[in-house]
Amino acid sequence: MRIGELARQTGTTPRALRYYEEQGLLRPARRDSGYRDYDGQAVRVVRHIQLLLSAGLGTAAIAEILPCIPDDRTVLAPTCPELLDALAEERVRITRSIEKLAAARHILDRLIQGPG
C-alpha cells in the first residue's frame, strides 16, 4: 500500500510516516517508480509506534522495543528480556511525570476555586 493509504488507515500523516522511516521504525519497500510500498504489517507497526510515543517513549527506545512485539498478542518476545530494566526505568520516569502533572492540576484547581 502507498503512504497515503497507510496514513488513512492509521490516522496519522504521510509526514509522520516518513519520520518513522527516517528513525528506522518503518522499512517500506520501494516501487520502480520510487514510491514507498508498505506491506500488510505496516498498520500494526504504526499503531505500536503511536502507542509507544503516546506513552512518552522516544524513537530510539521504540526502535529497540518494536522487534520484541512480534504480533498483537505477545506483550514482549522472550528473546528480549534485556529490555525489562530499561522499560522499568521508563515507567519510573512516566510515573514521576504523572505525579508532577497531578500536582500542577491540584494547584490549578485551587486557583480556579479561589479563596476559600
mmCIF file of C-alpha atoms in Angstrom:
data_model
loop_
_atom_site.group_PDB
_atom_site.id
_atom_site.type_symbol
_atom_site.label_atom_id
_atom_site.label_comp_id
_atom_site.label_asym_id
_atom_site.label_seq_id
_atom_site.Cartn_x
_atom_site.Cartn_y
_atom_site.Cartn_z
ATOM 1 C CA MET A 1 0.000 0.000 0.000
ATOM 2 C CA ARG A 2 1.141 3.546 -0.596
ATOM 3 C CA ILE A 3 1.885 6.106 2.071
ATOM 4 C CA GLY A 4 -1.457 7.932 1.777
ATOM 5 C CA GLU A 5 -3.422 4.732 2.352
ATOM 6 C CA LEU A 6 -1.304 3.800 5.375
ATOM 7 C CA ALA A 7 -1.810 7.303 6.762
ATOM 8 C CA ARG A 8 -5.586 6.982 6.352
ATOM 9 C CA GLN A 9 -5.707 3.534 7.950
ATOM 10 C CA THR A 10 -3.657 4.602 10.967
ATOM 11 C CA GLY A 11 -4.982 8.133 11.462
ATOM 12 C CA THR A 12 -1.567 9.691 11.016
ATOM 13 C CA THR A 13 0.054 11.807 8.324
ATOM 14 C CA PRO A 14 2.418 10.929 5.497
ATOM 15 C CA ARG A 15 4.913 13.294 7.112
ATOM 16 C CA ALA A 16 4.820 11.277 10.345
ATOM 17 C CA LEU A 17 5.266 8.052 8.402
ATOM 18 C CA ARG A 18 8.305 9.473 6.614
ATOM 19 C CA TYR A 19 9.691 10.494 10.008
ATOM 20 C CA TYR A 20 9.165 6.962 11.342
ATOM 21 C CA GLU A 21 11.067 5.698 8.323
ATOM 22 C CA GLU A 22 13.922 8.186 8.922
ATOM 23 C CA GLN A 23 14.138 6.918 12.500
ATOM 24 C CA GLY A 24 14.345 3.303 11.316
ATOM 25 C CA LEU A 25 10.948 2.375 12.733
ATOM 26 C CA LEU A 26 9.345 1.570 9.362
ATOM 27 C CA ARG A 27 11.055 -0.043 6.407
ATOM 28 C CA PRO A 28 8.864 0.148 3.313
ATOM 29 C CA ALA A 29 9.908 -1.394 0.034
ATOM 30 C CA ARG A 30 10.336 0.920 -2.937
ATOM 31 C CA ARG A 31 8.490 0.528 -6.214
ATOM 32 C CA ASP A 32 10.286 1.037 -9.511
ATOM 33 C CA SER A 33 8.734 4.497 -9.555
ATOM 34 C CA GLY A 34 10.391 5.305 -6.221
ATOM 35 C CA TYR A 35 7.121 5.326 -4.276
ATOM 36 C CA ARG A 36 7.076 3.680 -0.879
ATOM 37 C CA ASP A 37 5.239 0.361 -0.734
ATOM 38 C CA TYR A 38 4.104 -0.730 2.734
ATOM 39 C CA ASP A 39 3.203 -4.338 3.470
ATOM 40 C CA GLY A 40 0.217 -5.543 5.472
ATOM 41 C CA GLN A 41 2.161 -5.469 8.752
ATOM 42 C CA ALA A 42 2.779 -1.723 8.499
ATOM 43 C CA VAL A 43 -0.607 -0.834 10.017
ATOM 44 C CA ARG A 44 0.169 -2.921 13.108
ATOM 45 C CA VAL A 45 3.680 -1.461 13.382
ATOM 46 C CA VAL A 46 2.439 2.131 13.085
ATOM 47 C CA ARG A 47 -0.185 1.518 15.771
ATOM 48 C CA HIS A 48 2.517 0.162 18.072
ATOM 49 C CA ILE A 49 4.688 3.202 17.327
ATOM 50 C CA GLN A 50 1.805 5.561 18.101
ATOM 51 C CA LEU A 51 1.049 3.769 21.366
ATOM 52 C CA LEU A 52 4.672 3.837 22.484
ATOM 53 C CA LEU A 53 5.052 7.500 21.516
ATOM 54 C CA SER A 54 1.920 8.355 23.494
ATOM 55 C CA ALA A 55 3.488 6.592 26.486
ATOM 56 C CA GLY A 56 6.326 9.096 26.283
ATOM 57 C CA LEU A 57 8.978 6.852 24.772
ATOM 58 C CA GLY A 58 11.475 8.272 22.316
ATOM 59 C CA THR A 59 12.094 6.837 18.888
ATOM 60 C CA ALA A 60 15.430 5.282 19.923
ATOM 61 C CA ALA A 61 13.701 3.270 22.648
ATOM 62 C CA ILE A 62 10.851 2.386 20.309
ATOM 63 C CA ALA A 63 13.344 1.083 17.750
ATOM 64 C CA GLU A 64 14.613 -1.355 20.383
ATOM 65 C CA ILE A 65 11.142 -2.372 21.542
ATOM 66 C CA LEU A 66 9.411 -2.928 18.182
ATOM 67 C CA PRO A 67 11.251 -6.160 17.314
ATOM 68 C CA CYS A 68 10.139 -7.515 20.693
ATOM 69 C CA ILE A 69 6.456 -7.099 19.829
ATOM 70 C CA PRO A 70 6.039 -9.691 17.083
ATOM 71 C CA ASP A 71 2.230 -9.557 16.998
ATOM 72 C CA ASP A 72 -0.811 -8.098 18.765
ATOM 73 C CA ARG A 73 -0.989 -10.925 21.323
ATOM 74 C CA THR A 74 2.616 -11.029 22.556
ATOM 75 C CA VAL A 75 3.465 -8.420 25.150
ATOM 76 C CA LEU A 76 7.232 -8.905 24.960
ATOM 77 C CA ALA A 77 9.047 -11.564 22.986
ATOM 78 C CA PRO A 78 11.071 -13.938 25.164
ATOM 79 C CA THR A 79 14.130 -13.046 23.100
ATOM 80 C CA CYS A 80 14.154 -9.518 24.546
ATOM 81 C CA PRO A 81 14.474 -9.801 28.361
ATOM 82 C CA GLU A 82 17.322 -7.260 28.294
ATOM 83 C CA LEU A 83 14.734 -4.541 27.722
ATOM 84 C CA LEU A 84 12.976 -5.113 31.017
ATOM 85 C CA ASP A 85 15.341 -2.934 33.078
ATOM 86 C CA ALA A 86 15.141 -0.072 30.588
ATOM 87 C CA LEU A 87 11.352 -0.366 30.464
ATOM 88 C CA ALA A 88 11.175 -0.310 34.262
ATOM 89 C CA GLU A 89 13.274 2.890 34.280
ATOM 90 C CA GLU A 90 10.993 4.401 31.661
ATOM 91 C CA ARG A 91 7.971 3.500 33.782
ATOM 92 C CA VAL A 92 9.525 5.314 36.755
ATOM 93 C CA ARG A 93 10.112 8.380 34.565
ATOM 94 C CA ILE A 94 6.500 8.336 33.357
ATOM 95 C CA THR A 95 5.206 7.901 36.915
ATOM 96 C CA ARG A 96 7.208 10.962 38.025
ATOM 97 C CA SER A 97 5.785 12.960 35.124
ATOM 98 C CA ILE A 98 2.259 11.921 36.095
ATOM 99 C CA GLU A 99 2.896 12.984 39.698
ATOM 100 C CA LYS A 100 4.169 16.388 38.558
ATOM 101 C CA LEU A 101 1.149 16.866 36.313
ATOM 102 C CA ALA A 102 -1.211 15.859 39.126
ATOM 103 C CA ALA A 103 0.451 18.407 41.429
ATOM 104 C CA ALA A 104 0.098 21.102 38.755
ATOM 105 C CA ARG A 105 -3.577 20.194 38.286
ATOM 106 C CA HIS A 106 -4.132 20.444 42.041
ATOM 107 C CA ILE A 107 -2.618 23.943 42.073
ATOM 108 C CA LEU A 108 -4.799 24.981 39.137
ATOM 109 C CA ASP A 109 -7.896 23.571 40.854
ATOM 110 C CA ARG A 110 -7.125 25.673 43.934
ATOM 111 C CA LEU A 111 -6.555 28.776 41.819
ATOM 112 C CA ILE A 112 -9.806 28.243 39.933
ATOM 113 C CA GLN A 113 -11.781 27.756 43.138
ATOM 114 C CA GLY A 114 -10.385 30.986 44.506
ATOM 115 C CA PRO A 115 -10.071 31.944 48.151
ATOM 116 C CA GLY A 116 -11.975 29.898 50.348
#
